[in-house]
Each structure stands twice: as C-alpha cells, then as structure tokens.
GROMACS .gro file of C-alpha atoms in nm:
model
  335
    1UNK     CA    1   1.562   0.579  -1.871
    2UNK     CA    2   1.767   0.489  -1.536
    3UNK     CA    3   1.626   0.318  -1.261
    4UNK     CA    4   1.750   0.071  -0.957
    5UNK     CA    5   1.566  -0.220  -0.998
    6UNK     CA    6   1.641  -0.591  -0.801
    7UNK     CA    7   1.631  -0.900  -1.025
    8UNK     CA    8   1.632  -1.151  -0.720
    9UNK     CA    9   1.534  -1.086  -0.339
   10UNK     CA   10   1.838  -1.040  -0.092
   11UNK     CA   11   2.061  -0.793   0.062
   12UNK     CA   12   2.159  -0.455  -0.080
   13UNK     CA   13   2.414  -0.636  -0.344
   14UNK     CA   14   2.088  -0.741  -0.571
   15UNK     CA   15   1.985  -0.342  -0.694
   16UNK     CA   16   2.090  -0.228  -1.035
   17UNK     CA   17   2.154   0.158  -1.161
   18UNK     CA   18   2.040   0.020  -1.520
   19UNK     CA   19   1.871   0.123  -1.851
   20UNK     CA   20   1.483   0.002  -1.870
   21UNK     CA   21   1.216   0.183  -2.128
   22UNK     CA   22   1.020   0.405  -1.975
   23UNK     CA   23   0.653   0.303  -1.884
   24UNK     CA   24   0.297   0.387  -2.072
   25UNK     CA   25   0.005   0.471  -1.872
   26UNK     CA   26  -0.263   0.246  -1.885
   27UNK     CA   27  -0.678   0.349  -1.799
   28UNK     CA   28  -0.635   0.519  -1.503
   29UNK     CA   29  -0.264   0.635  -1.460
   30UNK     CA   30  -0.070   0.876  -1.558
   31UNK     CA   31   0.332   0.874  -1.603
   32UNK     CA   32   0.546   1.120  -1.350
   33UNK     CA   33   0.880   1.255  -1.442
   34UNK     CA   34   1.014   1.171  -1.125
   35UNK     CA   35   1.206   1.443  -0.870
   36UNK     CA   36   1.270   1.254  -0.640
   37UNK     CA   37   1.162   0.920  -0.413
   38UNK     CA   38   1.227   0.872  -0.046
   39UNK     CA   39   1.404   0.542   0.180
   40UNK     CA   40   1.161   0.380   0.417
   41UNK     CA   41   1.213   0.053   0.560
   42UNK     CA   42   0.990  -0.123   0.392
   43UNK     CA   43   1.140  -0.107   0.088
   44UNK     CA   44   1.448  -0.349   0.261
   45UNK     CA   45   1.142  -0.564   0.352
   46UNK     CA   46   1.029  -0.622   0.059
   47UNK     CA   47   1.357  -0.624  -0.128
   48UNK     CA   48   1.478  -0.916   0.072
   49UNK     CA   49   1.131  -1.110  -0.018
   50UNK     CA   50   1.022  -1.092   0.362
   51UNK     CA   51   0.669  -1.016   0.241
   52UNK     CA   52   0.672  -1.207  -0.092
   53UNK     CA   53   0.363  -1.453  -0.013
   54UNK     CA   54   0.163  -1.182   0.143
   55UNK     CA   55   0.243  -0.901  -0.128
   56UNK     CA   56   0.400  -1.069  -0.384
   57UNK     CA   57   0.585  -0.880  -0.678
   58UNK     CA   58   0.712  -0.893  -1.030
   59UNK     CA   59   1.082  -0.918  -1.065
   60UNK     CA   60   1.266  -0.723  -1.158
   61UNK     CA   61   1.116  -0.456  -0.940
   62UNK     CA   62   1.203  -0.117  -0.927
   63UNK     CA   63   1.197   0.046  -0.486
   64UNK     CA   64   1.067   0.342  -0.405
   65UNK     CA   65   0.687   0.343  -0.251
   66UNK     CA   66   0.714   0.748  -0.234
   67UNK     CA   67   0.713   0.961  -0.525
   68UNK     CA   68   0.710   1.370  -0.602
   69UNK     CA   69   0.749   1.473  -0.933
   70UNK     CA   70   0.574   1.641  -1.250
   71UNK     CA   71   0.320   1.424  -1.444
   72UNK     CA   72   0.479   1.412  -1.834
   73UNK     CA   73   0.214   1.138  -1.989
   74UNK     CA   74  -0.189   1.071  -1.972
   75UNK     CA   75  -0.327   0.715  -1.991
   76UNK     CA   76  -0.732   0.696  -2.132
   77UNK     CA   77  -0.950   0.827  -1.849
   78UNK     CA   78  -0.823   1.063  -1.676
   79UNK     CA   79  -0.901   1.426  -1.694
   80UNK     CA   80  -0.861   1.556  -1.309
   81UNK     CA   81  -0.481   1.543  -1.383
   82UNK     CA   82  -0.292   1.734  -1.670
   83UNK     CA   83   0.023   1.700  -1.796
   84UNK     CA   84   0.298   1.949  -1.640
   85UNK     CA   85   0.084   1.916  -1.307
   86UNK     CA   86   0.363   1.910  -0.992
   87UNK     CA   87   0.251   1.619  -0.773
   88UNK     CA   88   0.291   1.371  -0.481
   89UNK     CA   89   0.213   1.047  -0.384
   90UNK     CA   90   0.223   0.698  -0.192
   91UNK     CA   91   0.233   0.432  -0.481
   92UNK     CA   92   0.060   0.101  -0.438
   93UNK     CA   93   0.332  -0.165  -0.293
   94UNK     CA   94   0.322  -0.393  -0.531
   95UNK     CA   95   0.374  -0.161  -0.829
   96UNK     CA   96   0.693  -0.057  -0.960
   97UNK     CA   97   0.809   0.233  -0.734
   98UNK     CA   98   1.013   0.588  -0.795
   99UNK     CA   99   1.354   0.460  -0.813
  100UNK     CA  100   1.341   0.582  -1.133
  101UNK     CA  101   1.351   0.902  -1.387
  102UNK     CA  102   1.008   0.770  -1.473
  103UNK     CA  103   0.713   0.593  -1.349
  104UNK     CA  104   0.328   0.491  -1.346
  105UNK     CA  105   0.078   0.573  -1.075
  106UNK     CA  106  -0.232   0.571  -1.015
  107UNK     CA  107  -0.414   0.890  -1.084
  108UNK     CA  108  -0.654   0.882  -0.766
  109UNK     CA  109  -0.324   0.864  -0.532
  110UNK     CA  110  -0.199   1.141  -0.579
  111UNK     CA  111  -0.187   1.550  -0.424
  112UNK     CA  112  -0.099   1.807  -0.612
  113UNK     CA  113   0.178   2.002  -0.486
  114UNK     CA  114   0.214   2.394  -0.469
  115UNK     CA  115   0.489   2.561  -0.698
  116UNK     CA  116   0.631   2.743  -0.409
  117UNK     CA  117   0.679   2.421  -0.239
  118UNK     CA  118   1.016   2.211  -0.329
  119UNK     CA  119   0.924   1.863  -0.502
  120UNK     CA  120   1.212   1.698  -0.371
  121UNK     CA  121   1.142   1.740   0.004
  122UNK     CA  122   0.773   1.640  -0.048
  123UNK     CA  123   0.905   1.299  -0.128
  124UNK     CA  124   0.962   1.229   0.224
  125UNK     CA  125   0.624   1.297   0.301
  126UNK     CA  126   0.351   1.079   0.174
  127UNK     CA  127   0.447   0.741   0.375
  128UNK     CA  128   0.494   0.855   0.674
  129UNK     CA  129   0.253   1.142   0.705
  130UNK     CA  130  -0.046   0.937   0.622
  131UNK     CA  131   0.129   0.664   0.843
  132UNK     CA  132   0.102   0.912   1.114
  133UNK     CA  133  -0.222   1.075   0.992
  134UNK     CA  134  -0.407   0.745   1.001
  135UNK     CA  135  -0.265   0.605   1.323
  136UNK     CA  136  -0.342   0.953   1.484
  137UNK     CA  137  -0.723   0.989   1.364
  138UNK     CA  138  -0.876   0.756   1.163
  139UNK     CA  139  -0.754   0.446   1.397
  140UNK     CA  140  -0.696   0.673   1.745
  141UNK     CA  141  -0.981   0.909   1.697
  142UNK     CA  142  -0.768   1.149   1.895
  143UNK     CA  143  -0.947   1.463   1.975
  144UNK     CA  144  -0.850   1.813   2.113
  145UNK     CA  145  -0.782   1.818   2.519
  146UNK     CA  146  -0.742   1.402   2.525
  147UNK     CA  147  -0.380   1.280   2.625
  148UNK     CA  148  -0.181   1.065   2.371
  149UNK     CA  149   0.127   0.875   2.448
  150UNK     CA  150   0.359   0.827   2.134
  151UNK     CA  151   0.621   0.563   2.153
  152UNK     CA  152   0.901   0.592   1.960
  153UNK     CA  153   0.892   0.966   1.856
  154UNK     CA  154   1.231   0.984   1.758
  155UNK     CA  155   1.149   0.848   1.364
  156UNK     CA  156   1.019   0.962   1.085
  157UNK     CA  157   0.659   0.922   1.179
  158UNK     CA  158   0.679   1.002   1.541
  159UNK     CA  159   0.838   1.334   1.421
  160UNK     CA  160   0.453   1.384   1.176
  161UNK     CA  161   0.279   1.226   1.529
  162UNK     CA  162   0.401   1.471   1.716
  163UNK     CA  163   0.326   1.789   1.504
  164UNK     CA  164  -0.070   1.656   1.425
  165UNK     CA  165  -0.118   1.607   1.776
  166UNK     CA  166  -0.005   1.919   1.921
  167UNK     CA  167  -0.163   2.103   1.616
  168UNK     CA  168  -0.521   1.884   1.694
  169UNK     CA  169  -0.493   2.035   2.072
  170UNK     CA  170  -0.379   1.723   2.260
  171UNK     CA  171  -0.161   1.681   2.561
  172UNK     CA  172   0.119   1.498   2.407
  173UNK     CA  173   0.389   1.241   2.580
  174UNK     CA  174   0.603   1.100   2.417
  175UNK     CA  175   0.927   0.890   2.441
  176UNK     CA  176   1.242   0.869   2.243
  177UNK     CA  177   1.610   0.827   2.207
  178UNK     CA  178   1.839   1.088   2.329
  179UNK     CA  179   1.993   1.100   2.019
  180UNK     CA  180   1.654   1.201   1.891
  181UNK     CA  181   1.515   1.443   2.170
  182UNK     CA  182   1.648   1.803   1.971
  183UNK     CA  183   1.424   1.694   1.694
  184UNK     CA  184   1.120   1.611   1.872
  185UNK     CA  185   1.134   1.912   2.078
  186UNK     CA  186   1.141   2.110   1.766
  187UNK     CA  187   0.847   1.888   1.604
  188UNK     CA  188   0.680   1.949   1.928
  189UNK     CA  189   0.711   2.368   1.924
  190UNK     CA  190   0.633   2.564   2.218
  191UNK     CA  191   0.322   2.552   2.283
  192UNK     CA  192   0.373   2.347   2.631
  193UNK     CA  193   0.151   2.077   2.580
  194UNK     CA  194   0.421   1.822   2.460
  195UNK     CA  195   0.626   1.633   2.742
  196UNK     CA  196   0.908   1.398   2.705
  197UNK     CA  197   0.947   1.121   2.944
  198UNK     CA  198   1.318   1.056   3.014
  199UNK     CA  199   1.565   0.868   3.217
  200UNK     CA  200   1.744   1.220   3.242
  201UNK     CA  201   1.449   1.477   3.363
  202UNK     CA  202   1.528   1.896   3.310
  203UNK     CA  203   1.278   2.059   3.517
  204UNK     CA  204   1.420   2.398   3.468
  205UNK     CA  205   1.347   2.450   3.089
  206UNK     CA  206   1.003   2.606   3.016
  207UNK     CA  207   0.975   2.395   2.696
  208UNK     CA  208   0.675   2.174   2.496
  209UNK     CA  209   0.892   1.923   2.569
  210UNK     CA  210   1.020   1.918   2.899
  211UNK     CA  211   1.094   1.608   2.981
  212UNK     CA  212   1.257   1.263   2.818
  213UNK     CA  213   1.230   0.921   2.863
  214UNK     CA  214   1.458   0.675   2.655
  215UNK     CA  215   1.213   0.419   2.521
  216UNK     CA  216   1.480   0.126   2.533
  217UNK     CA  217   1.620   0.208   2.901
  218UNK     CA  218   1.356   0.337   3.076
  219UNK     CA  219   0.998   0.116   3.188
  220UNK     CA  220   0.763   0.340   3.003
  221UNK     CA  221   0.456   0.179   3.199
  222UNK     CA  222   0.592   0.304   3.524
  223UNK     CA  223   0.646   0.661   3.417
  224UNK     CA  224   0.327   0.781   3.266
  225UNK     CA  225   0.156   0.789   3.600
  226UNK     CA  226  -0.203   0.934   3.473
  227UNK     CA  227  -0.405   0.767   3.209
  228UNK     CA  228  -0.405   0.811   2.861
  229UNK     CA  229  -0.711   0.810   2.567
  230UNK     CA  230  -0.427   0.699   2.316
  231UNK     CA  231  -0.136   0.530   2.315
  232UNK     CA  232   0.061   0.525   1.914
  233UNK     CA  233   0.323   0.295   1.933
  234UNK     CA  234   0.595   0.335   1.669
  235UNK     CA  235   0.891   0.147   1.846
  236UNK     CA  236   1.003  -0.195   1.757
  237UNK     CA  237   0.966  -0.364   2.132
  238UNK     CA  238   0.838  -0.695   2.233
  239UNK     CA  239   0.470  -0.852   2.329
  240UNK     CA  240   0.519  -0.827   2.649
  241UNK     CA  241   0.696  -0.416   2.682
  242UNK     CA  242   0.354  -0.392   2.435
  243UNK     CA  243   0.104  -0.555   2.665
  244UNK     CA  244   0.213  -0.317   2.956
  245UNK     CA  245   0.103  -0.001   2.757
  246UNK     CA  246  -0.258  -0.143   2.766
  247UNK     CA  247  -0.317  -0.042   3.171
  248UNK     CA  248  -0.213   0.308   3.096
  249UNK     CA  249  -0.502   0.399   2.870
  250UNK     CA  250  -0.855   0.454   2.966
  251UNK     CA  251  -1.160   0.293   2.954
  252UNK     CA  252  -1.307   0.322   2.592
  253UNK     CA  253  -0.933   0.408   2.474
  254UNK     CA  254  -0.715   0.289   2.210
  255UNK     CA  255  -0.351   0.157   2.157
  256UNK     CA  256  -0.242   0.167   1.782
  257UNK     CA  257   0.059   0.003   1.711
  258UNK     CA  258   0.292  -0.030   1.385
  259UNK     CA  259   0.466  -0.357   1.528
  260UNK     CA  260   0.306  -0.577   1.218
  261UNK     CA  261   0.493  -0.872   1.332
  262UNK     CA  262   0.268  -0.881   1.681
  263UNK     CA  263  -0.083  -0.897   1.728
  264UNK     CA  264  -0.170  -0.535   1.910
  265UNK     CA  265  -0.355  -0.625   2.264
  266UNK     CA  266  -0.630  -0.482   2.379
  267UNK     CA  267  -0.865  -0.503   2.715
  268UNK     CA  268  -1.228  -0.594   2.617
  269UNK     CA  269  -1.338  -0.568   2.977
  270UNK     CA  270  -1.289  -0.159   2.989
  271UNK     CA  271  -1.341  -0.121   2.606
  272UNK     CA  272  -0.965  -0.060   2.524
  273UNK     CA  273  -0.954  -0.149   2.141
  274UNK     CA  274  -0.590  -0.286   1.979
  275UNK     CA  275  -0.545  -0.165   1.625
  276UNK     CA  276  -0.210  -0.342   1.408
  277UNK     CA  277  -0.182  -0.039   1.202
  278UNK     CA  278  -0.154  -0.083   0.767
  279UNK     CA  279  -0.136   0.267   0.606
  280UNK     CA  280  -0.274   0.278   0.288
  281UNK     CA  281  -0.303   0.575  -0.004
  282UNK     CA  282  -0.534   0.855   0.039
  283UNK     CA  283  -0.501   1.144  -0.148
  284UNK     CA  284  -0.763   1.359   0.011
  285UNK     CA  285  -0.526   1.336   0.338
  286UNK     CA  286  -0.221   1.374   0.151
  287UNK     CA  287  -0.343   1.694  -0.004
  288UNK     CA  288  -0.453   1.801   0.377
  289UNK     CA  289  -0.070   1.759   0.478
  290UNK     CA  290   0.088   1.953   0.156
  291UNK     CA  291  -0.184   2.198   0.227
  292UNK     CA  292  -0.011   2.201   0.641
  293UNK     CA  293   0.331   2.246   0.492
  294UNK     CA  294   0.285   2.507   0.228
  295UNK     CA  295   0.133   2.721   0.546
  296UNK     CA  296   0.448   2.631   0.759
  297UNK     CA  297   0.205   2.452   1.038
  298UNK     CA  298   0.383   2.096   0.941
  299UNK     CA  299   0.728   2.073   0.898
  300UNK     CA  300   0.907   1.816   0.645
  301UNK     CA  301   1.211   1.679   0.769
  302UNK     CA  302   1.495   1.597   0.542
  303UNK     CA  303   1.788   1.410   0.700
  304UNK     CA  304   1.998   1.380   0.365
  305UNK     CA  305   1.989   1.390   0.036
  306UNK     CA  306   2.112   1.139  -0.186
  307UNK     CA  307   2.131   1.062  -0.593
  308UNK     CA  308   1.943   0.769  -0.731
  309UNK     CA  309   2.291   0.555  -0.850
  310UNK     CA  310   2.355   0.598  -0.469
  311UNK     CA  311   2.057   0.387  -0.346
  312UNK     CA  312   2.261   0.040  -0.371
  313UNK     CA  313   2.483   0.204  -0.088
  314UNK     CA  314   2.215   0.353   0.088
  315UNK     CA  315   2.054   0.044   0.148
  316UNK     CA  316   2.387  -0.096   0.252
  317UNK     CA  317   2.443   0.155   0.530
  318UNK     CA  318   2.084   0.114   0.638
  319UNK     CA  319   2.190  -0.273   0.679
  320UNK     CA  320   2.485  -0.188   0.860
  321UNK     CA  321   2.229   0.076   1.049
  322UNK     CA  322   2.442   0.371   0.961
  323UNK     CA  323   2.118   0.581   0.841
  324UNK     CA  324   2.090   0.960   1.049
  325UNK     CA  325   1.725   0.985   1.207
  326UNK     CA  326   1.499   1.070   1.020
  327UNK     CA  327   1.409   1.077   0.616
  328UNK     CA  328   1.721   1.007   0.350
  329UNK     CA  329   1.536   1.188  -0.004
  330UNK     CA  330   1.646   1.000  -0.307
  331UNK     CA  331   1.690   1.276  -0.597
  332UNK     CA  332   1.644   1.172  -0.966
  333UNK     CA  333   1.839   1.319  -1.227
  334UNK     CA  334   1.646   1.455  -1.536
  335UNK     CA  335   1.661   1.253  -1.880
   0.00000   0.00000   0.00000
C-alpha cells in the first residue's frame, strides 16, 4: 500500500509517498480502508520530534491522528464492529496515523458514520470537535444562559466552539482575525446570542455576531466589560495576555486554555480554576458530533482538499504558513 511516512524527525523534506505492507489487526483493532485523514498542527509537532521524550514514537512513522474510512479487516475480539462498517475516529498519537490507504485503530475509538454523510469531510472532524467538545463541557462545564468568551475563534476549533456553545444556549463572545470573522459569523448563525469583539465595531447589522475584536491588536481584557463563567482560550498568546483573562471571569468560573507550552492561571481566592487542556479519544462524543452533523445542527468545515502524495508540500506551505483557515482534508486513493 502507499503511505507518507518520516524516517528521521525534521522539517517537511523528511516524509515519503512510499510502498509499506499493509497492517494486521491485533486483539482489539480492526484495519480501515482509509478515505481520507485530516492536517492538524500537531502532526508538524511531532514530526519535527518536539514531543519525542514526552510521546515518543517508532520511526518510521506514518502522520495523520484523524481518520474516516470503511473498516476492511477484524483482529480477535471484536464483535461491535463489522467489516464494511463506514467509520471515524481520533487515533492514539503514538500509533501509526491515516496517511495511508490502510491502517490499525483501535476498535473502542471509533463512531460510526451515516451513509448519507461524506467520509471524506468527517475526517476533519474528530480532533478538533472533541478538542472543542471537551474544552467546552467536560473541562468548562458551560451551561445554557452562562457567558463564554472564546479566544481565538477564527481556527478550526474555535469554528466547533462556537457552534456547541450557541447550540448549548450560551451568550457567546468571541474574538478573532478579520480574515476569519465571515466564518465565525456563519459558525455562529443567527440566533443573536454570539458577539464579536473587534477593533472595527458595526452596530448597524442585526447579526449573532455583531461585533469583532482582532485578538492580536486589540487588549481583549479591556473590552469584555461584564464578567464571564468561561473563558476557552484557543490563541497562541503569551503568560502575561493569558493572566489578564483571569479578572474577567467570575467567581467559581473557569479559563481553559490549549496553550500547552504555559501553565493556565487561575485565582484560588474567588474559586477561578485553570485547566491546560489535552484532548483525548472518546467515541461516545464523537458519535454525539456525527449524530449533530448528519441533522445539519453542526457544520464541518472543509478549507481544501488535498491527495495523500501531496502531504510533503502541504506541510511545507504550513511551514511557510501559507495554509487557508480552517481544515486542509487529506484524500486517499483506493488500492
């Protein structure tokens, strides 16, 4: 079979489009004919070795943490799953990923996946949906008629953050790029309960999202002038832009940050907890979000679509930060 694989850690020049044989399921796992596999930015973490003593792999390892496709091959022990079953899933980091026309996973990770629903856009799903799923309610606890602050809407998972939150009842702010705002507003519908804060403020428009604020030109602590029970940040800022989000939430509130690099802060005093944010597989979530998008209440947003010999140059135009917002779907040819 084909696959993109990386021998030795480094920049983009180190992935292969090469031959490999394709996998047997062990106990447990089950082998997916895969559709297609999705970019995330961890995958250029780990392929430069950035995370090699804290998740270390075996080279040569194959990218690609995403994965939709149609399970072809059984390993002993599992009987939930059968084979010509469409599914989806967020592979275990370590493991050999999608970037290839075949693959192992784990049989508890993964969702099955409607037939009226397109495989190849579900692979920009699982990552960041459970990303923003988790951050959202498991870590945030956000509840209908609180007031959440997302950071950093203009990505992939702000673009999830913003559709569970409006969907879960919440008053919604959120910040992000101008370059970005069209897309939020749609994430954030019409329902009026999403605002924008923005350096450049359009009072006339009777919108969800009314009003912008540019995360990286704007002092986001001075413009949210009432509290907040949550603030998600999914920005890459500093300590200190990340220390001044902890006065705008409320006593008892919560500030749940992706920024692994810095410890999240929090205010013991008034019971403000800090939460550095890990997302991990669940596929009792995952099936909650295919369920959301084969009923058109979550929207899956595919900025391109490329094929899988073209991942060497998508990760050099992600180095060279030439990527459009939003997800880049890597599609697998068949056999």
């Amino acid at each position: 079979m084909k696959a993109v694989r990386f021998h030795d850690f480094g920049g983009p020049e180190v992935l292969r489009h090469e031959d490999v044989e394709p996998p047997v399921p062990g106990v447990g796992q089950v082998r997916i004919r895969v559709a297609a596999t999705s970019f995330n930015g961890l995958d250029v973490t780990l392929r430069a070795g950035d995370l090699r003593d804290r998740s270390p792999l075996r080279l040569p390892h194959t990218p690609g943490l995403d994965v939709a496709g149609t399970v072809d091959a059984l390993g002993p022990g599992v009987d939930e799953i059968s084979i010509g079953d469409r599914v989806v899933g967020l592979l275990p980091m370590t493991a050999p990923g999608a970037a290839a026309q075949h693959v192992l996973a784990p049989a508890q990770v993964l969702a099955g996946v409607p037939r009226r629903l397109p495989l190849t856009d579900l692979a920009a799903l699982p990552l960041v949906g459970l990303t923003a799923w988790q951050a959202l309610f498991d870590h945030g606890g956000l509840m209908a008629g609180q007031r959440v602050l997302i950071n950093g809407a203009g990505g992939a998972v702000g673009g999830y953050a913003v559709q569970l939150a409006v969907e879960t009842g919440a008053q919604v702010l959120v910040t992000a790029r101008p370059s970005s705002t069209v897309r939020v507003k749609a994430a954030g519908s019409d329902e009026g309960t999403v605002h924008t804060l923005a350096h450049t403020r359009d009072h006339t428009r009777d919108h969800a999202l009314d009003h912008a604020l540019d995360h990286a030109l704007v002092d986001v602590a001075h413009a949210v002038v009432e509290p907040v029970d949550l603030v998600l940040n999914l920005a890459p800022i500093g300590a200190e832009q990340l220390a001044a989000m902890v006065p705008l939430i409320r006593d008892g509130g919560r500030l749940v940050s992706t920024t692994a690099w810095i410890p999240t802060p929090c205010d013991e005093e008034r019971g403000v907890q800090g939460v550095n944010l890990s997302v991990r597989s669940d596929a009792d979530q995952l099936a909650d979000l295919v369920a959301r998008v084969s009923t058109g209440e979550l929207l899956v947003n595919v900025a391109e679509r490329v094929m899988l010999a073209d991942l060497p140059a998508l990760h050099a135009r992600a180095h060279a930060g030439e990527l459009p917002p939003g997800k880049v779907v890597v599609l697998v040819p068949p056999d």
